[in-house]
PDB file of C-alpha atoms in Angstrom:
ATOM      1  CA  UNK A   1     -16.201-103.529 -26.219  1.00  0.00           C
ATOM      2  CA  UNK A   2     -13.524-101.299 -27.873  1.00  0.00           C
ATOM      3  CA  UNK A   3     -12.839-102.008 -31.597  1.00  0.00           C
ATOM      4  CA  UNK A   4      -9.411-102.022 -33.013  1.00  0.00           C
ATOM      5  CA  UNK A   5      -8.320-101.945 -36.665  1.00  0.00           C
ATOM      6  CA  UNK A   6      -5.141-104.008 -37.023  1.00  0.00           C
ATOM      7  CA  UNK A   7      -3.054-103.634 -40.198  1.00  0.00           C
ATOM      8  CA  UNK A   8       0.002-105.565 -40.986  1.00  0.00           C
ATOM      9  CA  UNK A   9       1.168-107.399 -44.350  1.00  0.00           C
ATOM     10  CA  UNK A  10       2.516-110.429 -42.390  1.00  0.00           C
ATOM     11  CA  UNK A  11       0.013-112.710 -41.992  1.00  0.00           C
ATOM     12  CA  UNK A  12       1.375-114.478 -38.777  1.00  0.00           C
ATOM     13  CA  UNK A  13       1.991-111.221 -36.973  1.00  0.00           C
ATOM     14  CA  UNK A  14      -1.484-110.302 -37.960  1.00  0.00           C
ATOM     15  CA  UNK A  15      -3.110-113.574 -36.451  1.00  0.00           C
ATOM     16  CA  UNK A  16      -0.767-113.611 -33.547  1.00  0.00           C
ATOM     17  CA  UNK A  17      -1.806-110.095 -32.515  1.00  0.00           C
ATOM     18  CA  UNK A  18      -5.424-110.610 -33.237  1.00  0.00           C
ATOM     19  CA  UNK A  19      -5.500-113.680 -31.019  1.00  0.00           C
ATOM     20  CA  UNK A  20      -4.064-111.785 -27.815  1.00  0.00           C
ATOM     21  CA  UNK A  21      -6.061-108.674 -28.281  1.00  0.00           C
ATOM     22  CA  UNK A  22      -9.296-110.834 -28.795  1.00  0.00           C
ATOM     23  CA  UNK A  23      -8.391-112.457 -25.717  1.00  0.00           C
ATOM     24  CA  UNK A  24      -8.435-109.174 -24.048  1.00  0.00           C
ATOM     25  CA  UNK A  25     -11.998-108.589 -25.253  1.00  0.00           C
ATOM     26  CA  UNK A  26     -11.419-106.357 -27.792  1.00  0.00           C
ATOM     27  CA  UNK A  27     -13.264-106.647 -31.438  1.00  0.00           C
ATOM     28  CA  UNK A  28     -10.607-107.004 -33.983  1.00  0.00           C
ATOM     29  CA  UNK A  29     -10.910-105.653 -37.561  1.00  0.00           C
ATOM     30  CA  UNK A  30      -7.877-106.713 -39.936  1.00  0.00           C
ATOM     31  CA  UNK A  31      -6.502-105.746 -42.977  1.00  0.00           C
ATOM     32  CA  UNK A  32      -3.094-106.290 -44.939  1.00  0.00           C
ATOM     33  CA  UNK A  33      -2.280-103.205 -46.791  1.00  0.00           C
ATOM     34  CA  UNK A  34      -2.827 -99.514 -46.674  1.00  0.00           C
ATOM     35  CA  UNK A  35      -5.841 -99.598 -49.161  1.00  0.00           C
ATOM     36  CA  UNK A  36      -7.643-102.179 -47.074  1.00  0.00           C
ATOM     37  CA  UNK A  37      -6.794 -99.910 -43.753  1.00  0.00           C
ATOM     38  CA  UNK A  38      -8.608 -96.845 -45.741  1.00  0.00           C
ATOM     39  CA  UNK A  39     -11.569 -98.953 -46.607  1.00  0.00           C
ATOM     40  CA  UNK A  40     -11.879-100.556 -43.117  1.00  0.00           C
ATOM     41  CA  UNK A  41     -11.729 -97.435 -41.320  1.00  0.00           C
ATOM     42  CA  UNK A  42     -15.406 -97.143 -42.117  1.00  0.00           C
ATOM     43  CA  UNK A  43     -16.083 -99.593 -39.512  1.00  0.00           C
ATOM     44  CA  UNK A  44     -15.331 -96.752 -36.810  1.00  0.00           C
ATOM     45  CA  UNK A  45     -12.605 -98.372 -34.856  1.00  0.00           C
ATOM     46  CA  UNK A  46     -11.655 -97.063 -31.552  1.00  0.00           C
ATOM     47  CA  UNK A  47      -7.911 -97.253 -32.208  1.00  0.00           C
ATOM     48  CA  UNK A  48      -5.724 -98.426 -35.050  1.00  0.00           C
ATOM     49  CA  UNK A  49      -2.679-100.233 -34.931  1.00  0.00           C
ATOM     50  CA  UNK A  50      -0.662 -99.764 -38.134  1.00  0.00           C
ATOM     51  CA  UNK A  51       2.365-101.023 -39.989  1.00  0.00           C
ATOM     52  CA  UNK A  52       4.379 -98.991 -41.736  1.00  0.00           C
ATOM     53  CA  UNK A  53       5.978-100.909 -44.534  1.00  0.00           C
ATOM     54  CA  UNK A  54       2.868-102.263 -46.552  1.00  0.00           C
ATOM     55  CA  UNK A  55       1.933-102.532 -50.173  1.00  0.00           C
ATOM     56  CA  UNK A  56      -0.331-100.048 -52.105  1.00  0.00           C
ATOM     57  CA  UNK A  57       0.069 -97.319 -49.471  1.00  0.00           C
ATOM     58  CA  UNK A  58       2.452 -97.145 -46.790  1.00  0.00           C
ATOM     59  CA  UNK A  59       1.705 -96.482 -43.204  1.00  0.00           C
ATOM     60  CA  UNK A  60       2.732 -92.736 -43.479  1.00  0.00           C
ATOM     61  CA  UNK A  61       0.327 -92.269 -46.455  1.00  0.00           C
ATOM     62  CA  UNK A  62      -2.576 -93.977 -44.714  1.00  0.00           C
ATOM     63  CA  UNK A  63      -1.757 -91.790 -41.530  1.00  0.00           C
ATOM     64  CA  UNK A  64      -2.217 -88.432 -43.707  1.00  0.00           C
ATOM     65  CA  UNK A  65      -5.210 -89.662 -45.268  1.00  0.00           C
ATOM     66  CA  UNK A  66      -6.732 -90.591 -41.934  1.00  0.00           C
ATOM     67  CA  UNK A  67      -5.685 -87.294 -40.471  1.00  0.00           C
ATOM     68  CA  UNK A  68      -7.084 -85.326 -43.301  1.00  0.00           C
ATOM     69  CA  UNK A  69     -10.538 -86.630 -42.919  1.00  0.00           C
ATOM     70  CA  UNK A  70     -12.748 -84.980 -40.196  1.00  0.00           C
ATOM     71  CA  UNK A  71     -14.570 -88.059 -39.302  1.00  0.00           C
ATOM     72  CA  UNK A  72     -11.400 -90.058 -38.497  1.00  0.00           C
ATOM     73  CA  UNK A  73      -8.776 -87.161 -37.452  1.00  0.00           C
ATOM     74  CA  UNK A  74      -9.328 -87.986 -33.947  1.00  0.00           C
ATOM     75  CA  UNK A  75      -8.803 -91.610 -33.751  1.00  0.00           C
ATOM     76  CA  UNK A  76      -5.662 -92.612 -31.851  1.00  0.00           C
ATOM     77  CA  UNK A  77      -3.417 -94.667 -34.214  1.00  0.00           C
ATOM     78  CA  UNK A  78      -0.216 -96.724 -32.926  1.00  0.00           C
ATOM     79  CA  UNK A  79       2.464 -97.235 -35.339  1.00  0.00           C
ATOM     80  CA  UNK A  80       3.857-100.868 -35.087  1.00  0.00           C
ATOM     81  CA  UNK A  81       6.712-101.364 -37.304  1.00  0.00           C
ATOM     82  CA  UNK A  82      10.161-102.960 -37.735  1.00  0.00           C
ATOM     83  CA  UNK A  83      11.303 -99.690 -39.414  1.00  0.00           C
ATOM     84  CA  UNK A  84      13.887 -98.475 -37.045  1.00  0.00           C
ATOM     85  CA  UNK A  85      15.397 -95.028 -36.585  1.00  0.00           C
ATOM     86  CA  UNK A  86      14.565 -91.783 -34.615  1.00  0.00           C
ATOM     87  CA  UNK A  87      13.783 -89.985 -37.869  1.00  0.00           C
ATOM     88  CA  UNK A  88      10.842 -92.412 -38.685  1.00  0.00           C
ATOM     89  CA  UNK A  89       9.427 -92.259 -35.328  1.00  0.00           C
ATOM     90  CA  UNK A  90       9.573 -88.473 -35.165  1.00  0.00           C
ATOM     91  CA  UNK A  91       7.781 -88.553 -38.941  1.00  0.00           C
ATOM     92  CA  UNK A  92       5.107 -90.816 -37.229  1.00  0.00           C
ATOM     93  CA  UNK A  93       4.403 -88.726 -34.516  1.00  0.00           C
ATOM     94  CA  UNK A  94       4.322 -85.418 -36.397  1.00  0.00           C
ATOM     95  CA  UNK A  95       1.784 -86.823 -38.486  1.00  0.00           C
ATOM     96  CA  UNK A  96      -0.424 -87.370 -35.467  1.00  0.00           C
ATOM     97  CA  UNK A  97       0.285 -90.790 -34.243  1.00  0.00           C
ATOM     98  CA  UNK A  98      -0.463 -91.488 -30.757  1.00  0.00           C
ATOM     99  CA  UNK A  99       2.302 -93.853 -30.342  1.00  0.00           C
ATOM    100  CA  UNK A 100       5.104 -95.631 -31.992  1.00  0.00           C
ATOM    101  CA  UNK A 101       6.245 -99.061 -31.205  1.00  0.00           C
ATOM    102  CA  UNK A 102       9.041-101.372 -32.863  1.00  0.00           C
ATOM    103  CA  UNK A 103       8.690-104.632 -33.601  1.00  0.00           C
ATOM    104  CA  UNK A 104       9.329-107.341 -32.378  1.00  0.00           C
ATOM    105  CA  UNK A 105       7.026-106.405 -29.320  1.00  0.00           C
ATOM    106  CA  UNK A 106       5.492-108.803 -26.494  1.00  0.00           C
ATOM    107  CA  UNK A 107       1.790-109.187 -26.569  1.00  0.00           C
ATOM    108  CA  UNK A 108       1.666-107.930 -23.110  1.00  0.00           C
ATOM    109  CA  UNK A 109       3.259-104.651 -23.737  1.00  0.00           C
ATOM    110  CA  UNK A 110       1.464-104.042 -26.824  1.00  0.00           C
ATOM    111  CA  UNK A 111      -1.965-104.752 -24.812  1.00  0.00           C
ATOM    112  CA  UNK A 112      -0.605-102.186 -22.189  1.00  0.00           C
ATOM    113  CA  UNK A 113       0.023 -99.719 -24.809  1.00  0.00           C
ATOM    114  CA  UNK A 114      -3.244-100.055 -26.533  1.00  0.00           C
ATOM    115  CA  UNK A 115      -5.033 -99.670 -23.181  1.00  0.00           C
ATOM    116  CA  UNK A 116      -3.346 -96.511 -22.239  1.00  0.00           C
ATOM    117  CA  UNK A 117      -4.016 -94.937 -25.585  1.00  0.00           C
ATOM    118  CA  UNK A 118      -7.558 -95.913 -25.421  1.00  0.00           C
ATOM    119  CA  UNK A 119      -7.671 -94.370 -21.835  1.00  0.00           C
ATOM    120  CA  UNK A 120      -5.960 -91.222 -23.052  1.00  0.00           C
ATOM    121  CA  UNK A 121      -8.635 -90.761 -25.878  1.00  0.00           C
ATOM    122  CA  UNK A 122     -11.552 -91.366 -24.084  1.00  0.00           C
ATOM    123  CA  UNK A 123     -10.338 -88.566 -21.496  1.00  0.00           C
ATOM    124  CA  UNK A 124      -9.507 -86.223 -24.404  1.00  0.00           C
ATOM    125  CA  UNK A 125     -12.409 -86.583 -26.579  1.00  0.00           C
ATOM    126  CA  UNK A 126     -15.124 -89.309 -25.739  1.00  0.00           C
ATOM    127  CA  UNK A 127     -17.693 -90.199 -28.207  1.00  0.00           C
ATOM    128  CA  UNK A 128     -20.473 -87.751 -28.448  1.00  0.00           C
ATOM    129  CA  UNK A 129     -23.990 -88.895 -27.084  1.00  0.00           C
ATOM    130  CA  UNK A 130     -27.117 -87.137 -27.858  1.00  0.00           C
ATOM    131  CA  UNK A 131     -28.001 -85.070 -24.655  1.00  0.00           C
ATOM    132  CA  UNK A 132     -31.617 -85.401 -23.424  1.00  0.00           C
ATOM    133  CA  UNK A 133     -33.657 -82.268 -23.365  1.00  0.00           C
ATOM    134  CA  UNK A 134     -34.624 -82.613 -19.615  1.00  0.00           C
ATOM    135  CA  UNK A 135     -32.877 -83.763 -16.851  1.00  0.00           C
ATOM    136  CA  UNK A 136     -34.125 -84.631 -13.395  1.00  0.00           C
ATOM    137  CA  UNK A 137     -31.245 -85.350 -10.816  1.00  0.00           C
ATOM    138  CA  UNK A 138     -31.889 -85.254  -7.084  1.00  0.00           C
ATOM    139  CA  UNK A 139     -33.190 -81.571  -6.166  1.00  0.00           C
ATOM    140  CA  UNK A 140     -32.287 -80.427  -9.561  1.00  0.00           C
ATOM    141  CA  UNK A 141     -34.432 -80.109 -12.803  1.00  0.00           C
ATOM    142  CA  UNK A 142     -33.034 -78.493 -15.790  1.00  0.00           C
ATOM    143  CA  UNK A 143     -34.579 -78.115 -19.108  1.00  0.00           C
ATOM    144  CA  UNK A 144     -32.554 -77.163 -22.392  1.00  0.00           C
ATOM    145  CA  UNK A 145     -35.850 -76.222 -24.264  1.00  0.00           C
ATOM    146  CA  UNK A 146     -36.843 -73.330 -21.655  1.00  0.00           C
ATOM    147  CA  UNK A 147     -33.337 -72.717 -20.578  1.00  0.00           C
ATOM    148  CA  UNK A 148     -34.428 -73.081 -17.108  1.00  0.00           C
ATOM    149  CA  UNK A 149     -32.962 -74.444 -13.819  1.00  0.00           C
ATOM    150  CA  UNK A 150     -34.973 -75.621 -10.794  1.00  0.00           C
ATOM    151  CA  UNK A 151     -33.481 -76.288  -7.064  1.00  0.00           C
ATOM    152  CA  UNK A 152     -35.792 -77.666  -5.020  1.00  0.00           C
ATOM    153  CA  UNK A 153     -38.796 -76.186  -7.223  1.00  0.00           C
ATOM    154  CA  UNK A 154     -37.085 -72.893  -7.049  1.00  0.00           C
ATOM    155  CA  UNK A 155     -36.084 -71.350 -10.467  1.00  0.00           C
ATOM    156  CA  UNK A 156     -32.554 -70.051 -10.357  1.00  0.00           C
ATOM    157  CA  UNK A 157     -30.821 -67.988 -13.063  1.00  0.00           C
ATOM    158  CA  UNK A 158     -27.781 -69.583 -14.881  1.00  0.00           C
ATOM    159  CA  UNK A 159     -25.603 -67.511 -17.507  1.00  0.00           C
ATOM    160  CA  UNK A 160     -25.379 -69.732 -20.737  1.00  0.00           C
ATOM    161  CA  UNK A 161     -21.899 -71.356 -20.194  1.00  0.00           C
ATOM    162  CA  UNK A 162     -22.784 -72.247 -16.724  1.00  0.00           C
ATOM    163  CA  UNK A 163     -26.053 -73.543 -17.732  1.00  0.00           C
ATOM    164  CA  UNK A 164     -24.445 -75.653 -20.488  1.00  0.00           C
ATOM    165  CA  UNK A 165     -21.475 -77.055 -18.079  1.00  0.00           C
ATOM    166  CA  UNK A 166     -24.209 -77.870 -15.097  1.00  0.00           C
ATOM    167  CA  UNK A 167     -26.307 -79.679 -18.055  1.00  0.00           C
ATOM    168  CA  UNK A 168     -23.317 -81.676 -19.418  1.00  0.00           C
ATOM    169  CA  UNK A 169     -22.128 -82.859 -16.110  1.00  0.00           C
ATOM    170  CA  UNK A 170     -25.674 -83.790 -15.037  1.00  0.00           C
ATOM    171  CA  UNK A 171     -26.278 -85.793 -18.297  1.00  0.00           C
ATOM    172  CA  UNK A 172     -23.632 -88.274 -17.273  1.00  0.00           C
ATOM    173  CA  UNK A 173     -23.764 -88.507 -13.352  1.00  0.00           C
ATOM    174  CA  UNK A 174     -20.723 -90.064 -11.831  1.00  0.00           C
ATOM    175  CA  UNK A 175     -18.539 -89.931 -14.708  1.00  0.00           C
ATOM    176  CA  UNK A 176     -15.347 -88.040 -14.676  1.00  0.00           C
ATOM    177  CA  UNK A 177     -14.658 -85.098 -17.076  1.00  0.00           C
ATOM    178  CA  UNK A 178     -11.340 -83.385 -17.596  1.00  0.00           C
ATOM    179  CA  UNK A 179     -11.207 -79.831 -17.964  1.00  0.00           C
ATOM    180  CA  UNK A 180      -9.747 -80.309 -21.691  1.00  0.00           C
ATOM    181  CA  UNK A 181     -13.325 -82.042 -22.348  1.00  0.00           C
ATOM    182  CA  UNK A 182     -15.405 -79.480 -20.809  1.00  0.00           C
ATOM    183  CA  UNK A 183     -13.668 -76.647 -22.807  1.00  0.00           C
ATOM    184  CA  UNK A 184     -14.025 -78.757 -26.226  1.00  0.00           C
ATOM    185  CA  UNK A 185     -17.506 -79.363 -25.257  1.00  0.00           C
ATOM    186  CA  UNK A 186     -18.908 -76.092 -24.180  1.00  0.00           C
ATOM    187  CA  UNK A 187     -16.417 -73.712 -25.890  1.00  0.00           C
ATOM    188  CA  UNK A 188     -15.631 -75.657 -29.216  1.00  0.00           C
ATOM    189  CA  UNK A 189     -12.528 -76.043 -30.519  1.00  0.00           C
ATOM    190  CA  UNK A 190     -12.243 -72.723 -32.528  1.00  0.00           C
ATOM    191  CA  UNK A 191     -12.412 -70.603 -28.980  1.00  0.00           C
ATOM    192  CA  UNK A 192      -9.078 -70.308 -26.996  1.00  0.00           C
ATOM    193  CA  UNK A 193     -10.119 -70.221 -23.386  1.00  0.00           C
ATOM    194  CA  UNK A 194      -7.702 -71.537 -20.450  1.00  0.00           C
ATOM    195  CA  UNK A 195      -8.425 -74.551 -17.950  1.00  0.00           C
ATOM    196  CA  UNK A 196      -8.680 -71.693 -15.344  1.00  0.00           C
ATOM    197  CA  UNK A 197     -11.989 -70.533 -17.073  1.00  0.00           C
ATOM    198  CA  UNK A 198     -13.513 -73.927 -16.172  1.00  0.00           C
ATOM    199  CA  UNK A 199     -12.682 -73.896 -12.594  1.00  0.00           C
ATOM    200  CA  UNK A 200     -14.448 -70.188 -12.493  1.00  0.00           C
ATOM    201  CA  UNK A 201     -17.504 -71.325 -13.755  1.00  0.00           C
ATOM    202  CA  UNK A 202     -17.831 -74.392 -11.689  1.00  0.00           C
ATOM    203  CA  UNK A 203     -17.224 -72.250  -8.583  1.00  0.00           C
ATOM    204  CA  UNK A 204     -20.096 -70.004  -9.683  1.00  0.00           C
ATOM    205  CA  UNK A 205     -22.415 -72.991 -10.323  1.00  0.00           C
ATOM    206  CA  UNK A 206     -21.612 -74.166  -6.810  1.00  0.00           C
ATOM    207  CA  UNK A 207     -22.342 -70.794  -5.681  1.00  0.00           C
ATOM    208  CA  UNK A 208     -25.866 -71.060  -7.347  1.00  0.00           C
ATOM    209  CA  UNK A 209     -26.488 -74.486  -6.004  1.00  0.00           C
ATOM    210  CA  UNK A 210     -26.281 -73.656  -2.217  1.00  0.00           C
ATOM    211  CA  UNK A 211     -26.623 -76.604   0.116  1.00  0.00           C
ATOM    212  CA  UNK A 212     -26.166 -78.854  -2.782  1.00  0.00           C
ATOM    213  CA  UNK A 213     -22.811 -77.324  -4.083  1.00  0.00           C
ATOM    214  CA  UNK A 214     -21.099 -80.632  -2.943  1.00  0.00           C
ATOM    215  CA  UNK A 215     -22.934 -82.348  -5.703  1.00  0.00           C
ATOM    216  CA  UNK A 216     -20.213 -81.267  -8.124  1.00  0.00           C
ATOM    217  CA  UNK A 217     -16.863 -82.983  -6.815  1.00  0.00           C
ATOM    218  CA  UNK A 218     -13.525 -82.224  -7.798  1.00  0.00           C
ATOM    219  CA  UNK A 219     -11.402 -85.097  -8.787  1.00  0.00           C
ATOM    220  CA  UNK A 220      -7.843 -83.527  -7.917  1.00  0.00           C
ATOM    221  CA  UNK A 221      -5.699 -83.705 -10.800  1.00  0.00           C
ATOM    222  CA  UNK A 222      -8.191 -84.881 -13.190  1.00  0.00           C
ATOM    223  CA  UNK A 223     -11.387 -82.778 -13.424  1.00  0.00           C
ATOM    224  CA  UNK A 224     -15.162 -82.779 -12.297  1.00  0.00           C
ATOM    225  CA  UNK A 225     -17.930 -85.088 -11.794  1.00  0.00           C
ATOM    226  CA  UNK A 226     -21.692 -84.921 -10.583  1.00  0.00           C
ATOM    227  CA  UNK A 227     -22.393 -87.159  -7.749  1.00  0.00           C
ATOM    228  CA  UNK A 228     -25.742 -88.263  -5.998  1.00  0.00           C
ATOM    229  CA  UNK A 229     -26.948 -86.213  -2.901  1.00  0.00           C
ATOM    230  CA  UNK A 230     -27.502 -88.538  -0.055  1.00  0.00           C
TER     231      UNK A 230
END
């Protein structure tokens, strides 16, 4: 269940949006001013819907503080505001907002935008989970401690990046990862490499897997996943 932080200084709007989002199965945290937004972000929401014209701190100030904190810099933020004008929208997006919506808005349209932004966020930056030390999946046995890969019991050498990609994919079988995620997880944010780098490494991994090469499936236009061997 995704958790949404909903901040608006108008109680009627707040309750109306809360009601509709909860009916879609979301867990909702609410606040009525900028200070509450900064306090309640500690509950680690998956997405923030943020008004601009609020007491104590306006939405732009809140956004600046959110993006300056490494813990929360990747949380998608949707500005939902009566503040019209292209200049305000541009400012919101330049501060790092994922979306900018003017009031009034229908619940159905807001829900659609929330779903789209959550989906985009999941593709770009999924929540990190602690990876296991060892994975046994079909004919493959892979061990992070000894840095070894066995295929049908035969030890096969994988260079470091190929090993890390294979281990990462095997840790979540049937889950599709796009190239941007793989680049971020394997190479990190501080190293510049292009999407094509992932494709080259995956091709080499397939070569080493031999008859099991098809375990790594290409999802056209998206990325890669590991599928079970029948």
